[in-house]
Short mmCIF file of C-alpha atoms in Angstrom, two decimals:
data_model
loop_
_atom_site.label_atom_id
_atom_site.label_comp_id
_atom_site.label_asym_id
_atom_site.label_seq_id
_atom_site.Cartn_x
_atom_site.Cartn_y
_atom_site.Cartn_z
CA UNK B 1 -30.65 -27.11 11.67
CA UNK B 2 -27.60 -24.71 11.70
CA UNK B 3 -24.80 -26.38 9.65
CA UNK B 4 -22.29 -24.70 12.00
CA UNK B 5 -23.52 -25.54 15.49
CA UNK B 6 -25.80 -28.40 14.28
CA UNK B 7 -28.61 -27.29 16.61
CA UNK B 8 -32.19 -26.93 15.53
CA UNK B 9 -33.30 -23.41 15.21
CA UNK B 10 -36.54 -21.52 14.34
CA UNK B 11 -36.63 -19.90 10.82
CA UNK B 12 -36.41 -16.32 12.21
CA UNK B 13 -32.90 -17.26 13.70
CA UNK B 14 -31.43 -17.52 10.34
CA UNK B 15 -30.54 -14.04 8.76
CA UNK B 16 -30.16 -13.50 5.15
CA UNK B 17 -26.95 -12.50 3.53
CA UNK B 18 -26.72 -10.29 0.50
CA UNK B 19 -23.46 -12.09 -0.80
CA UNK B 20 -24.92 -15.56 -1.06
CA UNK B 21 -27.82 -17.96 -0.30
CA UNK B 22 -26.04 -19.78 2.54
CA UNK B 23 -27.62 -19.59 5.93
CA UNK B 24 -26.35 -19.95 9.47
CA UNK B 25 -27.92 -19.10 12.81
CA UNK B 26 -27.53 -15.61 14.31
CA UNK B 27 -25.46 -16.75 17.24
CA UNK B 28 -22.86 -18.50 15.04
CA UNK B 29 -22.49 -15.66 12.66
CA UNK B 30 -22.12 -13.27 15.45
CA UNK B 31 -19.28 -15.36 16.89
CA UNK B 32 -17.67 -15.86 13.53
CA UNK B 33 -17.65 -12.26 12.80
CA UNK B 34 -16.35 -11.20 16.33
CA UNK B 35 -13.40 -13.53 15.73
CA UNK B 36 -12.76 -12.11 12.32
CA UNK B 37 -12.84 -8.47 13.47
CA UNK B 38 -10.71 -9.29 16.58
CA UNK B 39 -8.08 -10.78 13.99
CA UNK B 40 -8.20 -7.47 12.07
CA UNK B 41 -9.65 -9.21 8.90
CA UNK B 42 -11.47 -6.80 6.73
CA UNK B 43 -12.37 -8.99 3.85
CA UNK B 44 -14.54 -11.49 5.65
CA UNK B 45 -15.87 -14.32 3.61
CA UNK B 46 -19.06 -16.43 4.09
CA UNK B 47 -18.33 -19.38 6.55
CA UNK B 48 -19.60 -21.84 3.81
CA UNK B 49 -18.09 -20.31 0.63
CA UNK B 50 -15.43 -17.87 -0.60
CA UNK B 51 -18.12 -15.11 -1.26
CA UNK B 52 -17.16 -11.90 0.63
CA UNK B 53 -19.71 -10.52 3.00
CA UNK B 54 -21.12 -7.15 2.51
CA UNK B 55 -20.15 -4.51 4.90
CA UNK B 56 -23.66 -3.70 5.53
CA UNK B 57 -24.41 -7.38 6.76
CA UNK B 58 -21.21 -7.34 8.89
CA UNK B 59 -22.19 -4.00 10.52
CA UNK B 60 -25.73 -5.43 11.15
CA UNK B 61 -24.57 -8.61 12.69
CA UNK B 62 -21.76 -7.48 14.83
CA UNK B 63 -23.32 -7.55 18.46
CA UNK B 64 -21.09 -4.88 20.08
CA UNK B 65 -20.72 -1.18 19.18
CA UNK B 66 -17.11 -1.40 19.96
CA UNK B 67 -16.49 -4.14 17.27
CA UNK B 68 -18.61 -2.18 14.79
CA UNK B 69 -16.33 0.94 15.30
CA UNK B 70 -13.15 -1.33 15.03
CA UNK B 71 -14.47 -2.78 11.88
CA UNK B 72 -15.37 0.73 10.39
CA UNK B 73 -11.78 1.90 11.41
CA UNK B 74 -10.17 -1.09 9.61
CA UNK B 75 -12.10 -0.50 6.54
CA UNK B 76 -10.96 3.16 6.46
CA UNK B 77 -7.42 2.28 7.15
CA UNK B 78 -7.55 -0.33 4.30
CA UNK B 79 -8.36 2.49 1.94
CA UNK B 80 -5.77 4.81 3.35
CA UNK B 81 -2.99 2.10 3.20
CA UNK B 82 -3.70 1.78 -0.45
CA UNK B 83 -3.16 5.48 -1.10
CA UNK B 84 0.55 6.27 -1.79
CA UNK B 85 0.23 9.67 -0.46
CA UNK B 86 -0.93 8.70 3.05
CA UNK B 87 1.51 9.32 5.97
CA UNK B 88 0.88 8.34 9.50
CA UNK B 89 1.69 10.46 12.51
CA UNK B 90 4.70 9.20 14.31
CA UNK B 91 3.76 10.55 17.71
CA UNK B 92 3.10 8.10 20.60
CA UNK B 93 -0.37 6.85 20.82
CA UNK B 94 -1.43 8.77 17.75
CA UNK B 95 -2.61 6.82 14.66
CA UNK B 96 -3.76 9.84 12.75
CA UNK B 97 -3.47 9.74 8.91
CA UNK B 98 -2.43 12.73 6.80
CA UNK B 99 -3.39 12.83 3.26
CA UNK B 100 -0.13 14.41 1.82
CA UNK B 101 -0.47 14.57 -1.96
CA UNK B 102 2.05 16.71 -3.75
CA UNK B 103 4.19 17.30 -0.60
CA UNK B 104 7.54 15.79 -1.96
CA UNK B 105 8.96 19.27 -2.45
CA UNK B 106 7.69 20.66 0.88
CA UNK B 107 8.02 17.79 3.11
CA UNK B 108 7.06 19.47 6.40
CA UNK B 109 3.79 17.79 7.52
CA UNK B 110 1.63 18.65 10.61
CA UNK B 111 -0.82 16.20 12.34
CA UNK B 112 -4.29 17.86 12.37
CA UNK B 113 -5.54 15.60 15.22
CA UNK B 114 -6.99 17.73 18.05
CA UNK B 115 -4.34 18.03 20.84
CA UNK B 116 -1.50 16.58 18.71
CA UNK B 117 -0.01 18.97 16.16
CA UNK B 118 3.23 16.86 15.66
CA UNK B 119 5.39 17.97 12.77
CA UNK B 120 6.95 15.23 10.83
CA UNK B 121 8.85 14.64 7.54
CA UNK B 122 7.05 13.45 4.46
CA UNK B 123 10.01 11.43 3.17
CA UNK B 124 11.33 9.57 6.10
CA UNK B 125 8.09 9.87 8.29
CA UNK B 126 10.12 10.79 11.44
CA UNK B 127 9.65 13.91 13.59
CA UNK B 128 10.53 17.06 11.53
CA UNK B 129 14.31 17.66 11.22
CA UNK B 130 14.97 21.01 9.52
CA UNK B 131 18.83 20.61 9.73
CA UNK B 132 19.64 16.90 9.45
CA UNK B 133 19.36 14.35 6.56
CA UNK B 134 16.36 11.92 6.50
CA UNK B 135 16.55 8.79 8.68
CA UNK B 136 15.82 5.28 6.96
CA UNK B 137 12.20 4.79 6.34
CA UNK B 138 10.52 2.69 9.21
CA UNK B 139 7.59 0.33 8.37
CA UNK B 140 4.27 2.10 8.44
CA UNK B 141 1.90 1.34 11.29
CA UNK B 142 0.15 -1.97 10.51
CA UNK B 143 -3.59 -2.10 10.33
CA UNK B 144 -3.65 -4.81 12.90
CA UNK B 145 -1.77 -2.50 15.28
CA UNK B 146 -2.96 1.03 14.45
CA UNK B 147 -0.91 2.47 17.38
CA UNK B 148 2.36 0.75 16.45
CA UNK B 149 5.23 3.47 16.53
CA UNK B 150 8.62 3.57 15.03
CA UNK B 151 11.09 2.20 17.58
CA UNK B 152 14.17 3.97 18.52
CA UNK B 153 17.54 2.44 17.45
CA UNK B 154 18.14 0.74 20.72
CA UNK B 155 14.56 -0.68 20.69
CA UNK B 156 15.03 -1.68 16.91
CA UNK B 157 18.18 -3.63 17.76
CA UNK B 158 16.60 -5.34 20.81
CA UNK B 159 13.55 -6.24 18.62
CA UNK B 160 15.72 -7.82 15.87
CA UNK B 161 17.63 -9.73 18.51
CA UNK B 162 14.31 -10.85 20.05
CA UNK B 163 12.88 -11.82 16.64
CA UNK B 164 15.94 -14.01 15.91
CA UNK B 165 15.75 -15.63 19.23
CA UNK B 166 12.06 -16.39 18.69
CA UNK B 167 12.79 -17.83 15.30
CA UNK B 168 12.11 -14.81 13.18
CA UNK B 169 8.36 -15.43 13.29
CA UNK B 170 7.08 -11.79 13.14
CA UNK B 171 7.43 -9.96 9.97
CA UNK B 172 5.66 -7.10 8.26
CA UNK B 173 3.44 -7.27 5.12
CA UNK B 174 5.24 -5.66 2.18
CA UNK B 175 2.15 -3.75 1.14
CA UNK B 176 0.52 -2.61 4.28
CA UNK B 177 3.19 -3.18 6.93
CA UNK B 178 0.86 -5.10 9.22
CA UNK B 179 2.55 -7.37 11.62
CA UNK B 180 2.31 -11.06 10.63
CA UNK B 181 3.34 -13.98 12.72
CA UNK B 182 4.16 -17.50 11.45
CA UNK B 183 5.62 -20.39 13.27
CA UNK B 184 8.96 -20.74 11.59
CA UNK B 185 8.85 -24.50 11.29
CA UNK B 186 9.66 -24.80 7.60
CA UNK B 187 5.98 -24.98 6.66
CA UNK B 188 4.51 -23.21 3.65
CA UNK B 189 6.12 -19.90 2.77
CA UNK B 190 3.22 -18.66 0.61
CA UNK B 191 1.55 -16.11 2.83
CA UNK B 192 -1.69 -14.16 2.31
CA UNK B 193 -2.16 -10.97 4.46
CA UNK B 194 -5.52 -11.04 6.00
CA UNK B 195 -5.52 -7.30 6.26
CA UNK B 196 -4.88 -6.01 2.65
CA UNK B 197 -5.05 -9.46 0.89
CA UNK B 198 -1.36 -9.19 -0.41
CA UNK B 199 0.19 -12.49 -1.43
CA UNK B 200 3.74 -12.55 -0.48
CA UNK B 201 6.79 -14.81 0.20
CA UNK B 202 7.80 -15.17 3.79
CA UNK B 203 11.38 -15.73 2.97
CA UNK B 204 12.12 -12.52 0.74
CA UNK B 205 8.98 -10.59 1.81
CA UNK B 206 8.18 -9.68 -1.86
CA UNK B 207 4.75 -9.72 -3.49
CA UNK B 208 4.66 -12.95 -5.56
CA UNK B 209 2.80 -14.73 -8.21
CA UNK B 210 2.01 -18.47 -8.37
CA UNK B 211 5.48 -19.09 -10.20
CA UNK B 212 7.67 -17.39 -7.60
CA UNK B 213 8.80 -20.65 -6.05
CA UNK B 214 9.71 -22.06 -9.60
CA UNK B 215 12.09 -19.21 -10.26
CA UNK B 216 15.68 -19.40 -9.53
CA UNK B 217 15.39 -16.84 -6.71
CA UNK B 218 16.41 -19.30 -3.87
CA UNK B 219 13.04 -19.15 -2.09
CA UNK B 220 11.56 -22.49 -1.63
CA UNK B 221 7.95 -23.34 -0.98
CA UNK B 222 9.05 -25.08 2.25
CA UNK B 223 11.91 -24.23 4.38
CA UNK B 224 13.17 -21.88 6.99
CA UNK B 225 15.34 -19.76 4.97
CA UNK B 226 16.24 -19.15 1.36
CA UNK B 227 19.23 -20.92 -0.37
CA UNK B 228 22.64 -19.35 -0.04
CA UNK B 229 24.02 -17.51 -2.99
CA UNK B 230 26.56 -20.24 -3.65
CA UNK B 231 23.99 -23.00 -3.54
CA UNK B 232 21.71 -21.04 -5.71
CA UNK B 233 24.46 -20.48 -8.42
CA UNK B 234 25.49 -24.11 -8.33
CA UNK B 235 21.92 -25.15 -8.80
CA UNK B 236 21.42 -22.73 -11.87
CA UNK B 237 24.68 -23.97 -13.36
CA UNK B 238 23.60 -27.55 -12.92
CA UNK B 239 20.29 -26.81 -14.66
CA UNK B 240 21.87 -25.01 -17.48
CA UNK B 241 24.44 -27.79 -18.11
CA UNK B 242 22.12 -30.77 -17.38
CA UNK B 243 19.02 -29.41 -19.10
CA UNK B 244 19.43 -31.24 -22.34
CA UNK B 245 20.11 -34.59 -20.74
CA UNK B 246 17.25 -34.23 -18.20
CA UNK B 247 14.78 -32.94 -20.81
CA UNK B 248 15.55 -35.77 -23.15
CA UNK B 249 15.22 -38.38 -20.53
CA UNK B 250 11.84 -37.06 -19.39
CA UNK B 251 10.67 -36.92 -22.95
CA UNK B 252 12.02 -40.45 -23.60
CA UNK B 253 10.21 -41.72 -20.62
CA UNK B 254 6.94 -39.76 -21.35
CA UNK B 255 6.56 -40.92 -24.96
CA UNK B 256 6.22 -44.75 -24.29
CA UNK B 257 4.29 -44.07 -21.06
CA UNK B 258 1.53 -41.86 -22.75
CA UNK B 259 1.50 -43.94 -26.03
CA UNK B 260 0.98 -47.19 -24.03
CA UNK B 261 -0.67 -45.97 -20.89
CA UNK B 262 -3.63 -44.02 -22.61
CA UNK B 263 -5.03 -47.29 -24.38
CA UNK B 264 -4.54 -49.24 -21.21
CA UNK B 265 -6.34 -46.47 -19.13
CA UNK B 266 -9.17 -46.21 -21.65
CA UNK B 267 -9.67 -50.00 -21.78
CA UNK B 268 -9.81 -50.34 -17.99
CA UNK B 269 -12.21 -47.51 -17.77
CA UNK B 270 -14.61 -48.92 -20.45
CA UNK B 271 -14.33 -52.43 -18.94
CA UNK B 272 -15.23 -51.02 -15.49
CA UNK B 273 -18.22 -49.03 -17.05
CA UNK B 274 -19.36 -52.22 -18.80
CA UNK B 275 -19.23 -54.51 -15.90
CA UNK B 276 -21.53 -52.03 -13.94
CA UNK B 277 -24.21 -52.48 -16.68
CA UNK B 278 -25.79 -55.82 -16.45
CA UNK B 279 -27.64 -55.36 -19.78
CA UNK B 280 -24.50 -55.82 -21.78
CA UNK B 281 -23.50 -59.30 -22.88
CA UNK B 282 -20.05 -60.53 -22.88
CA UNK B 283 -19.61 -60.10 -26.57
CA UNK B 284 -20.71 -56.51 -26.33
CA UNK B 285 -18.41 -55.77 -23.52
CA UNK B 286 -15.48 -57.34 -25.36
CA UNK B 287 -16.40 -55.31 -28.49
CA UNK B 288 -16.62 -51.93 -26.51
CA UNK B 289 -13.33 -52.58 -24.88
CA UNK B 290 -11.54 -53.61 -28.09
CA UNK B 291 -12.97 -50.59 -30.03
CA UNK B 292 -11.81 -48.09 -27.22
CA UNK B 293 -8.32 -49.56 -27.19
CA UNK B 294 -8.07 -49.37 -30.99
CA UNK B 295 -9.28 -45.78 -30.89
CA UNK B 296 -6.99 -44.83 -28.30
CA UNK B 297 -3.96 -46.31 -30.25
CA UNK B 298 -4.72 -43.83 -32.94
CA UNK B 299 -5.35 -40.93 -30.45
CA UNK B 300 -2.41 -41.53 -28.03
CA UNK B 301 0.30 -40.75 -30.56
CA UNK B 302 -1.25 -37.39 -31.21
CA UNK B 303 -1.79 -36.48 -27.51
CA UNK B 304 1.88 -37.59 -26.99
CA UNK B 305 3.22 -35.41 -29.70
CA UNK B 306 1.41 -32.38 -28.40
CA UNK B 307 2.55 -32.82 -24.73
CA UNK B 308 6.11 -33.31 -25.84
CA UNK B 309 6.04 -30.71 -28.55
CA UNK B 310 4.57 -28.07 -26.06
CA UNK B 311 6.40 -29.21 -22.83
CA UNK B 312 9.93 -29.42 -24.21
CA UNK B 313 10.12 -25.89 -25.73
CA UNK B 314 8.58 -24.54 -22.49
CA UNK B 315 11.17 -26.25 -20.35
CA UNK B 316 14.00 -25.14 -22.68
CA UNK B 317 12.72 -21.60 -22.66
CA UNK B 318 12.63 -21.47 -18.84
CA UNK B 319 16.21 -22.97 -18.39
CA UNK B 320 17.81 -20.93 -21.05
CA UNK B 321 15.75 -17.77 -20.54
CA UNK B 322 14.82 -17.29 -17.00
CA UNK B 323 17.56 -19.31 -15.40
CA UNK B 324 20.35 -17.98 -17.52
CA UNK B 325 19.27 -14.29 -17.13
CA UNK B 326 19.20 -14.82 -13.21
CA UNK B 327 22.65 -16.47 -13.48
CA UNK B 328 24.03 -13.44 -15.39
CA UNK B 329 22.62 -11.13 -12.77
#
């Protein structure tokens, strides 16, 4: 039985995968891969686990030649986007890439695609301008829309107004400039680009780590927009001034809770385990519960001291290190 469609299938209908031992029927895998490629996902994982499927398996299972060509193009473009010397031709309907290593001093580039020959600037990526200064650098064409072209100033202004009217739900990946759409309803702002795998913040469009939303940057894990500068500064001042009192309060609550809570928790666990075993008599159960509580009474102060001794310096370091430095900036 296929675990995806829940239909009985013959053994030959389950192709083997090089990435893992999971099996799904041919039809389900083809439909899954068609959807993934149509969504411009290059790193496709197994439908049952996080293991990435091998390109050879994807190429073998894709049913249509057009989808296979599209997947190969996305693979190539993913490699080119990771190369800082790659420049994309700005001509309409041309997504040709030019590998322009060492061209900063001689910025005049020529598209080598047959029938194109467009000349453009290495720095601003606009049509060649021998006499004028460089224009602001537009986003590179996204992998999901390889033929996306830089808009004219009027089109850019119209696009910004349209994006604001639609709730600013279309932005570009900070690494590969692929267009990403999100319903701007205040949901999670931790985004993962399916094209290049970049993890970034939807609010500030910066590549982030797991502690980005704990930093005093004004970006919140949930919300439609970052905090204002005034609110951020007031919050940072409040943290700096109120940190000793808040940390002391948290430590004062944590010490009795851990010291008393650990023996109670261990006693309940041992009692529940003893009740599940009918071979133990009442005296044996009482003895095991009492011994576990007494042992926990000796261990819990040590655990409490370690938790408080490590947690309090970490919180003080964060408040008077990271927060103060951000406030000074």
